[in-house]
Amino acid sequence: MVNRAIKDITDFIFMKDSPSSCDVILIPGTSKSAITEKAAKLYREGLAPYVLPSGGCSSNVGHFARENIDNPKYNGDYASDFEYCKHILLANGVPECAILQENQATNSMENAMYSATVLKSVGISVKRAIVCCQAFHARRAFLSYTCHFPGTELLVVPTDTQGISAENWHLSDKGFKKVMGEVAKCGKYFSEYR
């Protein structure tokens, strides 16, 4: 690929904001521990009073993707992405009273939709939120939450995972496939939203 195409795709997919005070930290379902550890760090820094990890089990595998756990420190049997993230949050200093629960979502759009429902049901108005996600998932996560959090300022605070970053994604087959898959999913996910 030519340099301009790489740059344009990188700029689109790997969005990144600086974190600042907000109403809630949102975590789309994940088995990548560094994302939840970052959310815990932001909570400990006092940037939000609540953390809302979202996720039941992956629609791709039909269960929590235990085989994708990337840190042996958190090995265990978890019923959902939410349970896995909650375990990491507790282990990293987030009190249980600050952890909100969403354990039904099976994809990014459902993470956003069900998270919005949970927040509404407990009466939390969200003017600004941080979204913690994988770096190569940043744009799709942003678009998903934008659809279900109208009027909310969303700050995407991603983490490099799986050895894939804005600087190197185009240098490996794995990175190239992941990022181009995200480009395709952005079109597929949002074809009905205008």
XYZ file of N, CA and C in Angstrom:
582
model
N 0.847 -1.193 0.000
C 0.000 0.000 0.000
C 0.883 1.243 0.000
N 0.401 2.268 -0.610
C 1.161 3.510 -0.644
C 1.055 4.228 0.700
N 2.035 5.065 0.970
C 2.113 5.714 2.283
C 0.873 6.516 2.637
N 0.292 7.212 1.680
C -0.888 8.023 2.001
C -2.056 7.152 2.430
N -2.270 6.021 1.764
C -3.364 5.120 2.139
C -3.154 4.590 3.552
N -1.932 4.209 3.882
C -1.623 3.733 5.233
C -1.929 4.821 6.253
N -1.492 6.040 5.964
C -1.731 7.157 6.891
C -3.228 7.425 7.061
N -3.963 7.440 5.950
C -5.402 7.716 6.027
C -6.140 6.646 6.832
N -5.809 5.391 6.605
C -6.443 4.306 7.363
C -6.051 4.392 8.828
N -4.786 4.661 9.104
C -4.309 4.794 10.482
C -5.057 5.915 11.193
N -5.152 7.060 10.556
C -5.836 8.205 11.164
C -7.305 7.899 11.448
N -7.943 7.141 10.570
C -9.355 6.801 10.757
C -9.549 5.788 11.880
N -8.805 4.713 11.871
C -9.023 3.617 12.814
C -8.476 3.923 14.206
N -7.265 4.458 14.281
C -6.585 4.613 15.568
C -6.844 5.983 16.179
N -8.091 6.285 16.474
C -8.390 7.559 17.111
C -8.001 7.495 18.580
N -7.651 8.653 19.145
C -7.176 8.692 20.526
C -7.408 10.081 21.105
N -7.994 10.114 22.302
C -8.231 11.376 22.999
C -7.457 11.386 24.310
N -7.252 12.569 24.837
C -6.667 12.696 26.173
C -7.785 12.510 27.193
N -7.537 11.728 28.236
C -8.586 11.531 29.239
C -8.803 12.784 30.078
N -10.038 12.996 30.486
C -10.351 14.066 31.435
C -11.562 13.636 32.244
N -11.897 14.405 33.253
C -12.984 14.049 34.163
C -14.266 13.768 33.395
N -14.978 12.727 33.832
C -16.200 12.335 33.134
C -17.167 11.685 34.121
N -18.309 11.264 33.610
C -19.345 10.657 34.437
C -19.181 9.151 34.584
N -18.540 8.519 33.601
C -18.387 7.067 33.649
C -17.274 6.650 32.684
N -16.596 5.561 33.033
C -15.628 4.938 32.139
C -16.291 3.689 31.570
N -16.355 3.596 30.246
C -17.022 2.495 29.558
C -15.980 1.535 28.981
N -16.223 0.232 29.132
C -15.333 -0.782 28.577
C -16.158 -1.736 27.726
N -15.992 -1.690 26.389
C -16.654 -2.711 25.580
C -16.041 -4.072 25.889
N -16.829 -5.129 25.799
C -16.381 -6.470 26.165
C -14.998 -6.820 25.647
N -14.175 -7.414 26.518
C -12.805 -7.730 26.135
C -12.222 -8.838 26.992
N -11.252 -9.552 26.424
C -10.452 -10.498 27.197
C -9.015 -9.998 27.298
N -8.782 -8.758 26.898
C -7.451 -8.161 26.958
C -7.305 -7.346 28.241
N -6.491 -7.838 29.152
C -6.410 -7.280 30.502
C -5.940 -5.834 30.541
N -5.059 -5.431 29.634
C -4.495 -4.080 29.685
C -5.564 -3.002 29.533
N -6.628 -3.309 28.827
C -7.714 -2.333 28.649
C -8.387 -2.051 29.989
N -8.715 -3.120 30.705
C -9.394 -2.961 31.993
C -8.439 -2.392 33.038
N -7.173 -2.770 32.974
C -6.190 -2.170 33.885
C -6.089 -0.667 33.655
N -6.143 -0.227 32.394
C -6.112 1.210 32.108
C -7.354 1.893 32.674
N -8.517 1.262 32.521
C -9.741 1.835 33.076
C -9.630 1.973 34.593
N -9.063 0.963 35.254
C -8.871 1.023 36.708
C -7.936 2.169 37.082
N -6.881 2.344 36.306
C -5.928 3.437 36.571
C -6.627 4.791 36.450
N -7.434 4.963 35.409
C -8.159 6.217 35.224
C -9.139 6.452 36.379
N -9.781 5.380 36.844
C -10.672 5.496 37.998
C -9.876 5.946 39.229
N -8.740 5.290 39.491
C -7.927 5.636 40.667
C -7.406 7.069 40.599
N -7.241 7.582 39.385
C -6.819 8.978 39.214
C -7.973 9.955 39.455
N -9.168 9.433 39.718
C -10.312 10.276 40.041
C -11.030 10.853 38.834
N -10.884 10.228 37.668
C -11.507 10.781 36.466
C -12.982 10.435 36.320
N -13.477 9.464 37.074
C -14.896 9.096 36.982
C -15.321 8.394 38.269
N -16.598 8.529 38.656
C -17.079 7.830 39.850
C -17.515 6.390 39.586
N -17.668 6.032 38.300
C -18.154 4.694 37.948
C -17.366 4.125 36.764
N -17.305 2.794 36.746
C -16.765 2.067 35.596
C -17.830 1.071 35.173
N -18.092 1.016 33.860
C -19.107 0.106 33.342
C -18.502 -0.817 32.285
N -18.028 -2.008 32.729
C -17.600 -3.000 31.749
C -18.836 -3.673 31.168
N -18.780 -3.948 29.877
C -19.935 -4.532 29.206
C -19.542 -5.832 28.535
N -20.451 -6.775 28.517
C -20.228 -7.970 27.729
C -20.720 -9.238 28.374
N -21.433 -10.008 27.556
C -21.811 -11.367 27.936
C -20.736 -12.285 27.390
N -21.057 -12.938 26.300
C -20.051 -13.767 25.645
C -20.010 -13.402 24.174
N -18.894 -13.666 23.553
C -18.694 -13.324 22.155
C -19.676 -14.066 21.253
N -20.261 -13.347 20.312
C -21.164 -14.002 19.362
C -20.392 -14.947 18.444
N -19.071 -14.753 18.343
C -18.253 -15.614 17.482
C -18.057 -17.005 18.070
N -17.927 -17.094 19.409
C -17.620 -18.391 20.029
C -18.710 -18.909 20.960
N -19.646 -18.059 21.365
C -20.767 -18.502 22.188
C -20.456 -18.698 23.658
N -19.282 -18.264 24.104
C -18.902 -18.340 25.513
C -17.830 -17.292 25.762
N -17.494 -17.060 27.038
C -16.393 -16.150 27.324
C -15.130 -16.736 26.705
N -14.380 -15.914 26.002
C -13.201 -16.392 25.267
C -12.006 -16.580 26.202
N -12.143 -17.554 27.110
C -11.088 -17.820 28.095
C -9.745 -18.062 27.427
N -9.779 -18.686 26.260
C -8.535 -18.977 25.540
C -7.810 -17.711 25.087
N -8.489 -16.570 25.120
C -7.873 -15.305 24.715
C -7.333 -14.491 25.879
N -7.478 -14.986 27.110
C -6.925 -14.264 28.261
C -5.429 -14.109 28.044
N -4.961 -12.879 28.138
C -3.579 -12.591 27.781
C -2.641 -12.401 28.974
N -3.160 -12.534 30.178
C -2.322 -12.357 31.362
C -2.631 -13.465 32.360
N -1.680 -14.369 32.627
C -1.942 -15.496 33.517
C -2.354 -15.075 34.924
N -2.044 -13.849 35.285
C -2.438 -13.320 36.594
C -3.962 -13.342 36.769
N -4.680 -13.276 35.641
C -6.137 -13.222 35.693
C -6.796 -14.504 35.184
N -6.041 -15.585 35.084
C -6.629 -16.855 34.642
C -7.779 -17.244 35.565
N -8.786 -17.849 34.993
C -9.937 -18.285 35.768
C -11.087 -18.616 34.846
N -12.137 -19.123 35.442
C -13.349 -19.418 34.682
C -14.339 -18.289 34.919
N -14.673 -17.586 33.869
C -15.585 -16.444 33.955
C -16.803 -16.727 33.088
N -17.952 -16.301 33.570
C -19.188 -16.526 32.825
C -19.360 -15.531 31.682
N -18.661 -14.400 31.762
C -18.879 -13.339 30.772
C -17.683 -12.397 30.723
N -17.668 -11.570 29.689
C -16.671 -10.502 29.620
C -16.787 -9.606 30.856
N -18.030 -9.305 31.246
C -18.236 -8.463 32.423
C -17.554 -9.058 33.657
N -17.755 -10.354 33.920
C -17.163 -10.987 35.102
C -15.643 -10.914 35.072
N -15.058 -11.128 33.897
C -13.612 -11.043 33.739
C -13.123 -9.625 34.042
N -13.760 -8.638 33.438
C -13.360 -7.244 33.666
C -13.573 -6.833 35.119
N -14.671 -7.268 35.711
C -14.925 -6.941 37.118
C -13.806 -7.488 37.999
N -13.372 -8.717 37.744
C -12.279 -9.316 38.512
C -11.014 -8.446 38.418
N -10.699 -7.987 37.218
C -9.508 -7.150 37.026
C -9.673 -5.805 37.715
N -10.849 -5.201 37.605
C -11.090 -3.915 38.264
C -10.904 -4.037 39.772
N -11.502 -5.067 40.367
C -11.363 -5.270 41.815
C -9.905 -5.490 42.205
N -9.185 -6.262 41.396
C -7.776 -6.545 41.673
C -6.900 -5.303 41.525
N -7.423 -4.293 40.852
C -6.656 -3.069 40.609
C -7.241 -1.851 41.316
N -7.910 -2.097 42.429
C -8.286 -1.007 43.310
C -9.592 -0.299 43.056
N -10.448 -0.838 42.200
C -11.760 -0.224 41.994
C -12.746 -0.908 42.933
N -13.415 -0.158 43.808
C -14.357 -0.788 44.741
C -15.600 -1.305 44.018
N -16.170 -2.362 44.556
C -17.345 -2.979 43.917
C -18.486 -1.987 43.730
N -18.638 -1.051 44.668
C -19.743 -0.086 44.577
C -19.604 0.858 43.378
N -18.420 0.935 42.786
C -18.199 1.814 41.631
C -18.329 1.069 40.302
N -18.545 -0.255 40.364
C -18.601 -1.062 39.146
C -20.052 -1.344 38.778
N -20.470 -0.824 37.643
C -21.817 -1.082 37.137
C -21.781 -2.335 36.275
N -22.930 -2.990 36.094
C -22.956 -4.300 35.426
C -23.775 -4.316 34.151
N -23.139 -4.829 33.093
C -23.838 -5.148 31.844
C -23.239 -6.459 31.350
N -24.029 -7.520 31.338
C -23.471 -8.832 30.982
C -24.290 -9.576 29.914
N -24.915 -8.825 29.013
C -25.717 -9.447 27.957
C -25.146 -9.245 26.559
N -24.370 -8.199 26.342
C -23.919 -7.827 24.998
C -23.045 -8.902 24.359
N -23.193 -9.056 23.041
C -22.395 -10.029 22.295
C -21.537 -9.373 21.207
N -21.650 -8.045 21.050
C -20.831 -7.337 20.061
C -20.731 -5.866 20.471
N -19.962 -5.107 19.717
C -19.681 -3.710 20.082
C -20.931 -2.838 20.115
N -21.806 -3.004 19.143
C -23.020 -2.191 19.128
C -23.896 -2.509 20.334
N -23.992 -3.787 20.691
C -24.759 -4.159 21.886
C -24.081 -3.672 23.158
N -22.751 -3.673 23.198
C -22.055 -3.098 24.356
C -22.558 -1.685 24.610
N -22.613 -0.896 23.557
C -23.049 0.495 23.681
C -24.530 0.590 24.047
N -25.360 -0.155 23.344
C -26.804 -0.093 23.551
C -27.186 -0.510 24.975
N -26.668 -1.662 25.414
C -27.014 -2.146 26.751
C -26.388 -1.299 27.849
N -25.212 -0.738 27.598
C -24.589 0.146 28.589
C -25.440 1.398 28.784
N -25.957 1.953 27.689
C -26.833 3.127 27.788
C -28.086 2.794 28.597
N -28.628 1.597 28.399
C -29.812 1.163 29.142
C -29.517 1.030 30.628
N -28.371 0.453 30.974
C -27.983 0.300 32.382
C -27.859 1.667 33.044
N -27.173 2.580 32.393
C -26.979 3.906 32.983
C -28.300 4.629 33.176
N -29.186 4.516 32.204
C -30.510 5.148 32.329
C -31.289 4.520 33.483
N -31.196 3.192 33.625
C -31.970 2.501 34.660
C -31.530 2.864 36.072
N -30.266 3.259 36.232
C -29.791 3.651 37.568
C -29.750 5.167 37.729
N -30.251 5.888 36.733
C -30.405 7.329 36.842
C -29.128 8.135 36.698
N -28.154 7.593 35.988
C -26.908 8.331 35.772
C -26.975 9.037 34.419
N -26.912 10.358 34.464
C -26.901 11.164 33.254
C -25.446 11.302 32.793
N -25.193 11.004 31.538
C -23.820 10.990 31.044
C -23.600 12.121 30.045
N -22.900 13.144 30.502
C -22.540 14.255 29.617
C -21.196 13.993 28.940
N -20.285 13.332 29.667
C -18.978 12.974 29.104
C -18.616 11.587 29.610
N -18.046 10.767 28.721
C -17.627 9.416 29.098
C -16.301 9.088 28.428
N -15.525 8.273 29.103
C -14.301 7.720 28.525
C -14.623 6.313 28.041
N -14.164 5.985 26.839
C -14.294 4.630 26.303
C -12.885 4.030 26.250
N -12.660 2.967 27.015
C -11.380 2.247 27.011
C -11.540 1.016 26.123
N -10.694 0.887 25.119
C -10.819 -0.198 24.152
C -9.459 -0.521 23.543
N -9.427 -1.547 22.703
C -8.220 -1.859 21.953
C -7.971 -0.748 20.933
N -6.700 -0.430 20.706
C -6.369 0.674 19.800
C -6.945 0.471 18.403
N -6.849 -0.750 17.880
C -7.359 -0.966 16.520
C -8.883 -1.066 16.471
N -9.521 -1.042 17.633
C -10.984 -1.086 17.732
C -11.556 0.305 18.039
N -10.689 1.309 18.133
C -11.093 2.629 18.624
C -12.208 3.269 17.807
N -12.085 3.276 16.488
C -13.105 3.952 15.681
C -14.456 3.247 15.782
N -14.448 1.906 15.709
C -15.727 1.177 15.757
C -16.363 1.330 17.137
N -15.543 1.303 18.189
C -16.085 1.512 19.537
C -16.698 2.909 19.635
N -15.982 3.901 19.143
C -16.490 5.274 19.166
C -17.816 5.389 18.418
N -17.867 4.836 17.220
C -19.099 4.920 16.439
C -20.253 4.182 17.111
N -19.966 3.025 17.707
C -21.007 2.262 18.405
C -21.581 3.052 19.570
N -20.715 3.609 20.401
C -21.193 4.374 21.556
C -21.840 5.681 21.127
N -21.366 6.279 20.043
C -21.990 7.499 19.531
C -23.456 7.251 19.172
N -23.742 6.087 18.583
C -25.120 5.759 18.194
C -26.061 5.700 19.390
N -25.567 5.278 20.546
C -26.439 5.058 21.701
C -26.234 6.054 22.836
N -25.309 6.984 22.660
C -25.084 8.032 23.647
C -25.159 9.390 22.958
N -26.311 9.716 22.348
C -26.421 11.003 21.653
C -26.258 12.159 22.647
N -25.529 13.168 22.237
C -25.330 14.326 23.107
C -24.239 14.134 24.147
N -23.606 12.961 24.174
C -22.532 12.701 25.132
C -21.191 12.924 24.453
N -20.297 13.631 25.141
C -18.930 13.772 24.644
C -18.180 12.489 24.983
N -17.729 11.788 23.961
C -17.024 10.525 24.155
C -15.531 10.725 23.931
N -14.744 10.343 24.925
C -13.289 10.411 24.832
C -12.771 8.984 24.697
N -12.135 8.679 23.584
C -11.608 7.339 23.361
C -10.176 7.292 23.878
N -9.944 6.396 24.862
C -8.626 6.242 25.475
C -8.210 4.786 25.269
N -7.603 4.499 24.118
C -7.310 3.117 23.743
C -5.989 2.598 24.307
N -5.811 1.291 24.160
C -4.593 0.600 24.580
C -4.129 -0.283 23.427
N -2.830 -0.238 23.145
C -2.276 -1.162 22.144
C -2.348 -2.575 22.709
N -2.843 -3.507 21.921
C -2.952 -4.911 22.329
C -2.530 -5.799 21.166
N -2.281 -7.041 21.474
C -1.974 -8.064 20.471
C -0.786 -7.684 19.580
N 0.069 -6.792 20.086
C 1.231 -6.370 19.308
C 0.885 -5.479 18.135
N -0.327 -4.899 18.133
C -0.795 -4.090 17.007
C -0.943 -2.637 17.457
N -0.268 -1.748 16.756
C -0.328 -0.323 17.089
C -0.508 0.499 15.817
N -0.722 1.788 15.990
C -0.845 2.694 14.842
C 0.436 2.712 14.018
N 1.543 2.498 14.677
C 2.833 2.554 13.995
C 3.164 1.284 13.209
N 2.646 0.133 13.643
C 3.120 -1.117 13.033
C 2.056 -1.996 12.374
N 0.790 -1.627 12.417
C -0.267 -2.537 11.964
C -0.071 -3.030 10.531
N 0.448 -2.183 9.683
C 0.593 -2.516 8.266
C 1.837 -3.361 7.974
N 2.617 -3.670 8.993
C 3.863 -4.403 8.795
C 3.732 -5.913 8.989
N 2.590 -6.376 9.493
C 2.388 -7.818 9.686
C 1.053 -8.239 9.081
N 0.963 -9.499 8.703
C -0.305 -10.017 8.178
C -1.404 -9.905 9.222
N -1.077 -10.263 10.472
C -2.081 -10.206 11.542
C -2.600 -8.783 11.725
N -1.696 -7.821 11.828
C -2.110 -6.433 12.019
C -2.905 -5.908 10.842
N -2.448 -6.226 9.644
C -3.130 -5.770 8.435
C -4.550 -6.319 8.388
N -4.703 -7.616 8.663
C -6.032 -8.234 8.624
C -6.951 -7.652 9.699
N -6.414 -7.445 10.914
C -7.238 -6.881 11.998
C -7.738 -5.487 11.618
N -6.835 -4.640 11.161
C -7.209 -3.259 10.867
C -8.138 -3.175 9.664
N -7.845 -3.909 8.608
C -8.737 -3.871 7.450
C -10.091 -4.501 7.792
N -10.101 -5.463 8.697
C -11.365 -6.008 9.195
C -12.177 -4.945 9.911
N -11.492 -4.079 10.674
C -12.181 -2.983 11.359
C -12.748 -1.979 10.360
N -12.006 -1.695 9.302
C -12.517 -0.791 8.261
C -13.822 -1.353 7.692
N -13.820 -2.644 7.375
C -15.015 -3.281 6.817
C -16.166 -3.278 7.821
N -15.860 -3.582 9.093
C -16.912 -3.627 10.115
C -17.525 -2.254 10.346
N -16.723 -1.200 10.252
C -17.285 0.148 10.413
C -18.377 0.384 9.372
N -18.124 -0.001 8.131
C -19.144 0.146 7.097
C -20.352 -0.723 7.354
N -20.110 -1.967 7.743
C -21.212 -2.906 7.980
C -22.064 -2.477 9.177
N -21.412 -2.130 10.280
C -22.129 -1.763 11.507
C -23.025 -0.551 11.305
N -22.556 0.410 10.509
C -23.236 1.698 10.493
C -24.018 1.969 9.232
N -24.205 0.948 8.402
C -24.960 1.154 7.170
C -26.408 1.544 7.450
N -26.938 1.136 8.624
C -28.337 1.497 8.931
C -28.471 2.811 9.702
N -27.347 3.333 10.202
C -27.398 4.571 10.980
C -27.000 5.750 10.094
N -27.827 6.795 10.091
C -27.491 7.994 9.331
C -27.716 9.213 10.178
